[in-house]
Amino acid sequence: MVLEIIVMVKQVPDSQEVVIDPVTMNLNRSLTRNVTNRADENALEAALRLKDSVGANVTVVSMGPPQAETTMIECLARGADRAILASDRFFGGADTYPTGLTLAATISKIGKFDIIIAGEETSDSSTGHVGPGVAEFLDIDQVTYTSKVEYKDGYVIAERELEDGTEVVKVPTPVLVTVLLNSNVPRRQTLRRKIDAIRKGFEVWDHDRIGLQPEWVGVRGSPTIVRRMRPIKERERAAKKIELSAVGDLVKELYEKNVLKLEVDS
Amino acid sequence: MAGIKPATPASKPEEYKNVFVYLETRDDRLLRPALEMIGVGKKIAEKVNEKLYCILLGGNIRDQAKEAVSYGCDVVLGAESPALATYRTLPYSHIIADFVKEEKPNIFLIPATRNGRDLASRIAVRCEAGVTADCTEIDVEQDTRILLANRPTYGESMLAEILCKRHRPQMATARPGIFPVPEKVKSAKGEIRIREISPDKAILKKEILEYRKKNVVDLTAAKVVVSGGMGLGKPDGFKLIQELADELGGVVGASRPAVDMGWISRDHQVGQTGQTVRPRLYVAVGISGKIQHIMGMKNSETILSINTDPNAEIFKYSDYVIVDDLYKAVPALIQEVRKYKSEKQVAPTEPS
Ligand SMILES: Cc1cc2nc3c(=O)[nH]c(=O)nc-3n(C[C@H](O)[C@H](O)[C@H](O)COP(=O)(O)OP(=O)(O)OC[C@H]3O[C@@H](n4cnc5c(N)ncnc54)[C@H](O)[C@@H]3O)c2cc1C
Ligand SMILES: Nc1ncnc2c1ncn2[C@@H]1O[C@H](COP(=O)(O)O)[C@@H](O)[C@H]1O
């Protein structure tokens, strides 16, 4: 028996070059390059390592616009066996609820699964809510923020990193796991595999194929709305340049301005 | 409950009343973000003349319930069982969702900690509610009792105000370290309602095999934080950072990649996925100033950064900059601080 692993991957705007339209205060998508969410690359790598060690079928699932194609091909070229892009104009503008709903519905349409792997969060919405949402829709357990994932005899054994320690958990499959950014080094795509990936191609599923009503998904299915956006004004800072020879003066200034204090305080 | 179905709006939103906050614990102790939730929850509840309910689960929670009351909680809704001694997604989310269904709160706030996020999204789906993640400003509209959940977006450059008009409860997770811990209330009186619960075995299959607790450095309370980044180039660099921090009576922070490299433990991490600090002095050593790091330190009173790159992004957020090799600049700083102190004739300060 091989494991059935689903990996949830999102294409996001490259966070290094986000361009905001000054009039609408929205993201200018035409000027922004898209990349695969980095934590999701770690999620895929975690899946591929399980495939290498215990044998698995790895299916990548994404919800997004048609240009997410590049991400789908990239995942296949890294070693995924199948890729499904849930794409439909009705899916646009979704908050975390219908995003989780759409992904959960897509996953249950695929059929039986043992492990679902997601990233810890996306760089564009950074909620970390979609993974657990999918787990709730599918009524399965979850292990979030993992740095290490192993599988043995029907159980996932994983390490979760919390603010003040590491939790080692053992949980029976089926289970959803979210993987920390940088928790592994994703393998590269090879040219050979890339050619195969393009040849093999990926599937595009719309709401009908997944079995979702248009009003359940996207902006209409979202409980939350963005009422307005305003720029966050940061305090202007002087960035006063200090030469190495003047570090003594800086130290004196910091003490005199009470930024540093000689006595212990709390 | 679960199952793939859309979020149905509340048929009578006006029936939903009061503010819920989730009190996160570890080893049956309230965590600081729990106290922060009490502070912000209380303010909102008072503004609309409602009660603050604190949700508390654990193995032994009587003392924490009293502590919550002392910080201003009106009602503690608790569930106690040995099975609840450590947080686990399924029993916690099921029990809390039941509390929500019984009490019908208008608003529900949860800290945006790792376990808080693990939980919030499950409850939101279970209760068909809307949830806004990682808020840094939270308010309520007095007449409509609509929650105004504000969260930074687009790399912290914009603040989005997010509303959930038709679904109840209106949920939000709140970024730790942003909201102040409230003062204790004199002669506080609150009602404590704790239930003994024996959760269904079917939802207790996840086993916690081990918890390796780290020595937690609470960076959020420090007056001086000296942080090192990839510019250190090697794990040993943190010895120098520690030396400067000791000299300034401060604590050591780090950028995330320095933590990911294993140079220093995760509890030193500053930033979006680390701690949010607000010291009197923040020293950024060999840190480029990527937005995820900036988020965690930009509200420091004074910021000094040391970087060889004259165009480092961090400089935009700095009051003082030293454009030089940190392996020269940090020893120079240490030396000058020692010199200044010896001139003032004082004993070395202890870390605060
Ligand atoms: C979802 C997500 C969450 C994240 N969360 C966090 C977070 O919580 N905290 C965080 O910090 N990052 C976080 N990051 C990572 C963040 O994007 C940056 O990658 C990170 O902050 C960069 O760390 P750095 O400045 O140490 O390294 P670099 O960007 O590599 O910068 C190193 C700097 O050191 C300087 N330098 C090199 N040598 C010297 C020298 N000898 N002397 C002086 N200066 C020198 C260089 O000029 C450079 O500016 C997150 C990223 C993502 C996608
Ligand atoms: N549109 C999407 N398609 C596929 N996976 C997604 C999508 N949105 C979120 N995810 C997954 O859920 C994780 C958390 O996302 P978020 O809740 O947006 O921070 C991501 O790392 C992905 O693994």
Tab-separated table of C-alpha atoms in Angstrom, chain B residues 79-294:
chain	number	residue	atom	x	y	z
B	79	ALA	CA	-13.791	22.876	31.248
B	80	GLU	CA	-11.644	20.674	33.416
B	81	SER	CA	-10.366	17.160	32.794
B	82	PRO	CA	-7.029	15.341	32.972
B	83	ALA	CA	-7.525	14.815	29.226
B	84	LEU	CA	-7.391	18.586	28.754
B	85	ALA	CA	-4.135	19.138	30.633
B	86	THR	CA	-2.290	19.907	27.412
B	87	TYR	CA	-3.745	21.655	24.420
B	88	ARG	CA	-4.982	19.351	21.719
B	89	THR	CA	-6.869	20.603	18.686
B	90	LEU	CA	-9.864	18.287	18.649
B	91	PRO	CA	-11.052	18.251	22.281
B	92	TYR	CA	-10.361	21.965	22.693
B	93	SER	CA	-12.114	23.022	19.481
B	94	HIS	CA	-15.112	20.776	20.105
B	95	ILE	CA	-15.663	21.919	23.684
B	96	ILE	CA	-15.188	25.588	22.860
B	97	ALA	CA	-17.508	25.367	19.850
B	98	ASP	CA	-20.125	23.929	22.217
B	99	PHE	CA	-19.617	26.891	24.563
B	100	VAL	CA	-20.136	29.209	21.599
B	101	LYS	CA	-23.346	27.458	20.620
B	102	GLU	CA	-24.715	27.636	24.149
B	103	GLU	CA	-23.775	31.190	25.010
B	104	LYS	CA	-23.924	32.838	21.563
B	105	PRO	CA	-21.222	35.459	21.996
B	106	ASN	CA	-21.206	38.425	19.629
B	107	ILE	CA	-17.410	38.610	19.563
B	108	PHE	CA	-14.687	36.034	20.180
B	109	LEU	CA	-10.992	36.954	20.481
B	110	ILE	CA	-8.129	34.466	20.483
B	111	PRO	CA	-4.403	35.209	20.688
B	112	ALA	CA	-2.581	34.744	17.368
B	113	THR	CA	-0.061	32.418	18.969
B	114	ARG	CA	0.677	29.085	17.330
B	115	ASN	CA	-1.889	27.173	19.372
B	116	GLY	CA	-4.278	30.119	19.120
B	117	ARG	CA	-4.218	29.981	15.332
B	118	ASP	CA	-4.392	26.196	15.401
B	119	LEU	CA	-7.641	26.580	17.336
B	120	ALA	CA	-9.290	29.731	15.942
B	121	SER	CA	-9.734	28.530	12.424
B	122	ARG	CA	-11.251	25.220	13.542
B	123	ILE	CA	-13.784	27.005	15.715
B	124	ALA	CA	-14.630	29.479	12.961
B	125	VAL	CA	-15.399	26.688	10.500
B	126	ARG	CA	-17.228	24.648	13.125
B	127	CYS	CA	-19.424	27.598	14.064
B	128	GLU	CA	-19.682	28.972	10.507
B	129	ALA	CA	-18.215	32.232	11.697
B	130	GLY	CA	-15.913	34.789	10.119
B	131	VAL	CA	-12.428	35.218	11.529
B	132	THR	CA	-9.807	37.898	10.928
B	133	ALA	CA	-6.241	36.826	11.594
B	134	ASP	CA	-3.428	38.560	13.419
B	135	CYS	CA	-5.080	41.867	14.306
B	136	THR	CA	-3.068	44.744	15.722
B	137	GLU	CA	-6.017	47.088	16.365
B	138	ILE	CA	-9.378	45.916	17.616
B	139	ASP	CA	-12.429	48.027	18.346
B	140	VAL	CA	-16.191	47.779	18.244
B	141	GLU	CA	-18.794	50.081	16.717
B	142	GLN	CA	-21.019	51.130	19.591
B	143	ASP	CA	-24.407	51.257	17.877
B	144	THR	CA	-24.084	48.260	15.568
B	145	ARG	CA	-21.843	46.135	17.842
B	146	ILE	CA	-19.805	45.314	14.722
B	147	LEU	CA	-16.237	44.294	15.445
B	148	LEU	CA	-13.610	46.436	13.725
B	149	ALA	CA	-10.742	44.043	13.181
B	150	ASN	CA	-7.638	45.718	11.793
B	151	ARG	CA	-4.707	43.774	10.444
B	152	PRO	CA	-1.566	44.830	8.661
B	153	THR	CA	-1.291	43.651	5.091
B	154	TYR	CA	0.886	44.041	1.990
B	155	GLY	CA	4.105	43.634	3.884
B	156	GLU	CA	2.909	45.754	6.825
B	157	SER	CA	2.526	48.804	4.607
B	158	MET	CA	-1.252	48.979	4.912
B	159	LEU	CA	-3.805	48.393	7.611
B	160	ALA	CA	-6.957	46.615	6.450
B	161	GLU	CA	-10.161	47.081	8.420
B	162	ILE	CA	-12.116	43.869	8.192
B	163	LEU	CA	-15.746	43.396	9.156
B	164	CYS	CA	-17.943	40.387	9.543
B	165	LYS	CA	-21.456	41.735	9.283
B	166	ARG	CA	-23.781	38.775	9.022
B	167	HIS	CA	-22.077	35.836	10.672
B	168	ARG	CA	-21.739	35.265	14.391
B	169	PRO	CA	-19.653	35.218	16.451
B	170	GLN	CA	-17.334	37.814	14.948
B	171	MET	CA	-13.951	36.269	15.528
B	172	ALA	CA	-10.427	37.662	15.465
B	173	THR	CA	-6.983	36.533	16.477
B	174	ALA	CA	-4.798	39.219	18.009
B	175	ARG	CA	-1.063	39.524	17.538
B	176	PRO	CA	0.782	38.827	20.784
B	177	GLY	CA	2.850	41.622	22.272
B	178	ILE	CA	0.694	44.411	20.834
B	179	PHE	CA	-2.062	44.788	23.408
B	180	PRO	CA	-1.052	45.744	26.946
B	181	VAL	CA	-1.530	43.468	29.930
B	182	PRO	CA	-4.328	45.112	31.970
B	183	GLU	CA	-3.961	46.302	35.548
B	184	LYS	CA	-5.469	44.069	38.189
B	185	VAL	CA	-8.910	45.183	39.318
B	186	LYS	CA	-9.445	45.997	42.991
B	187	SER	CA	-12.160	43.902	44.659
B	188	ALA	CA	-12.854	42.116	41.418
B	189	LYS	CA	-15.870	39.897	41.401
B	190	GLY	CA	-16.571	37.517	38.616
B	191	GLU	CA	-18.506	34.360	38.279
B	192	ILE	CA	-16.604	31.107	37.837
B	193	ARG	CA	-18.368	28.288	36.031
B	194	ILE	CA	-16.179	25.256	35.639
B	195	ARG	CA	-17.475	21.972	34.282
B	196	GLU	CA	-15.885	18.587	34.717
B	197	ILE	CA	-15.824	17.066	31.285
B	198	SER	CA	-14.896	13.673	29.936
B	199	PRO	CA	-14.258	14.100	26.247
B	200	ASP	CA	-15.129	11.323	23.834
B	201	LYS	CA	-12.201	8.913	23.291
B	202	ALA	CA	-12.540	9.334	19.538
B	203	ILE	CA	-11.165	12.864	19.752
B	204	LEU	CA	-8.294	12.007	22.083
B	205	LYS	CA	-6.230	9.924	19.684
B	206	LYS	CA	-3.458	12.450	19.317
B	207	GLU	CA	-0.757	11.658	21.860
B	208	ILE	CA	1.723	14.214	23.113
B	209	LEU	CA	4.800	12.022	23.508
B	210	GLU	CA	7.055	14.696	24.869
B	211	TYR	CA	7.353	18.418	25.473
B	212	ARG	CA	10.849	19.792	25.359
B	213	LYS	CA	10.529	23.111	27.037
B	214	LYS	CA	13.043	25.753	26.118
B	215	ASN	CA	14.427	28.319	28.420
B	216	VAL	CA	12.196	31.119	27.388
B	217	VAL	CA	13.650	34.516	27.106
B	218	ASP	CA	10.820	36.969	27.354
B	219	LEU	CA	12.039	39.556	24.909
B	220	THR	CA	8.816	41.505	25.187
B	221	ALA	CA	9.608	42.843	28.639
B	222	ALA	CA	13.257	43.726	27.966
B	223	LYS	CA	14.447	47.333	28.006
B	224	VAL	CA	17.374	46.590	25.732
B	225	VAL	CA	17.426	43.979	22.958
B	226	VAL	CA	20.549	43.229	20.921
B	227	SER	CA	19.713	41.101	17.880
B	228	GLY	CA	22.001	39.269	15.511
B	229	GLY	CA	21.267	38.204	11.952
B	230	MET	CA	22.855	36.401	9.038
B	231	GLY	CA	25.560	39.046	8.911
B	232	LEU	CA	27.163	37.281	11.873
B	233	GLY	CA	28.210	34.605	9.397
B	234	LYS	CA	28.711	31.904	12.018
B	235	PRO	CA	27.119	30.578	15.203
B	236	ASP	CA	29.927	31.971	17.311
B	237	GLY	CA	28.871	35.473	16.375
B	238	PHE	CA	26.166	35.221	19.005
B	239	LYS	CA	28.839	35.168	21.707
B	240	LEU	CA	29.682	38.705	20.724
B	241	ILE	CA	25.995	39.648	20.654
B	242	GLN	CA	25.570	38.154	24.132
B	243	GLU	CA	28.556	40.096	25.383
B	244	LEU	CA	27.108	43.390	24.178
B	245	ALA	CA	23.666	42.508	25.557
B	246	ASP	CA	25.183	41.688	28.958
B	247	GLU	CA	27.098	44.922	28.964
B	248	LEU	CA	23.914	46.893	28.226
B	249	GLY	CA	21.796	44.935	30.702
B	250	GLY	CA	19.715	43.573	27.842
B	251	VAL	CA	18.705	40.324	26.188
B	252	VAL	CA	19.641	38.659	22.908
B	253	GLY	CA	17.320	38.616	19.917
B	254	ALA	CA	17.778	37.145	16.449
B	255	SER	CA	16.467	37.181	12.914
B	256	ARG	CA	14.625	34.137	11.730
B	257	PRO	CA	17.280	32.754	9.374
B	258	ALA	CA	19.835	32.936	12.185
B	259	VAL	CA	17.424	30.807	14.205
B	260	ASP	CA	16.730	28.491	11.260
B	261	MET	CA	20.493	27.986	10.885
B	262	GLY	CA	20.526	26.691	14.442
B	263	TRP	CA	22.843	29.465	15.644
B	264	ILE	CA	20.469	30.297	18.469
B	265	SER	CA	17.202	28.898	19.781
B	266	ARG	CA	13.821	29.897	18.419
B	267	ASP	CA	12.735	31.731	21.550
B	268	HIS	CA	15.151	34.525	20.635
B	269	GLN	CA	13.453	35.229	17.320
B	270	VAL	CA	12.092	38.701	16.678
B	271	GLY	CA	9.552	39.363	13.950
B	272	GLN	CA	6.318	38.342	12.357
B	273	THR	CA	6.723	34.728	13.377
B	274	GLY	CA	8.769	35.494	16.475
B	275	GLN	CA	8.261	37.954	19.300
B	276	THR	CA	7.202	41.573	19.017
B	277	VAL	CA	9.487	43.737	21.102
B	278	ARG	CA	9.319	47.338	22.200
B	279	PRO	CA	12.499	48.065	24.178
B	280	ARG	CA	14.042	51.456	24.906
B	281	LEU	CA	16.979	50.435	22.732
B	282	TYR	CA	17.035	47.886	19.912
B	283	VAL	CA	20.393	47.079	18.360
B	284	ALA	CA	20.177	45.271	14.988
B	285	VAL	CA	23.485	43.655	14.135
B	286	GLY	CA	23.992	42.205	10.641
B	287	ILE	CA	20.258	42.258	9.921
B	288	SER	CA	19.072	43.457	6.521
B	289	GLY	CA	15.666	44.780	7.568
B	290	LYS	CA	13.229	42.565	5.704
B	291	ILE	CA	9.666	43.454	6.574
B	292	GLN	CA	9.007	40.277	8.576
B	293	HIS	CA	11.779	41.289	10.931
B	294	ILE	CA	10.814	44.970	11.000
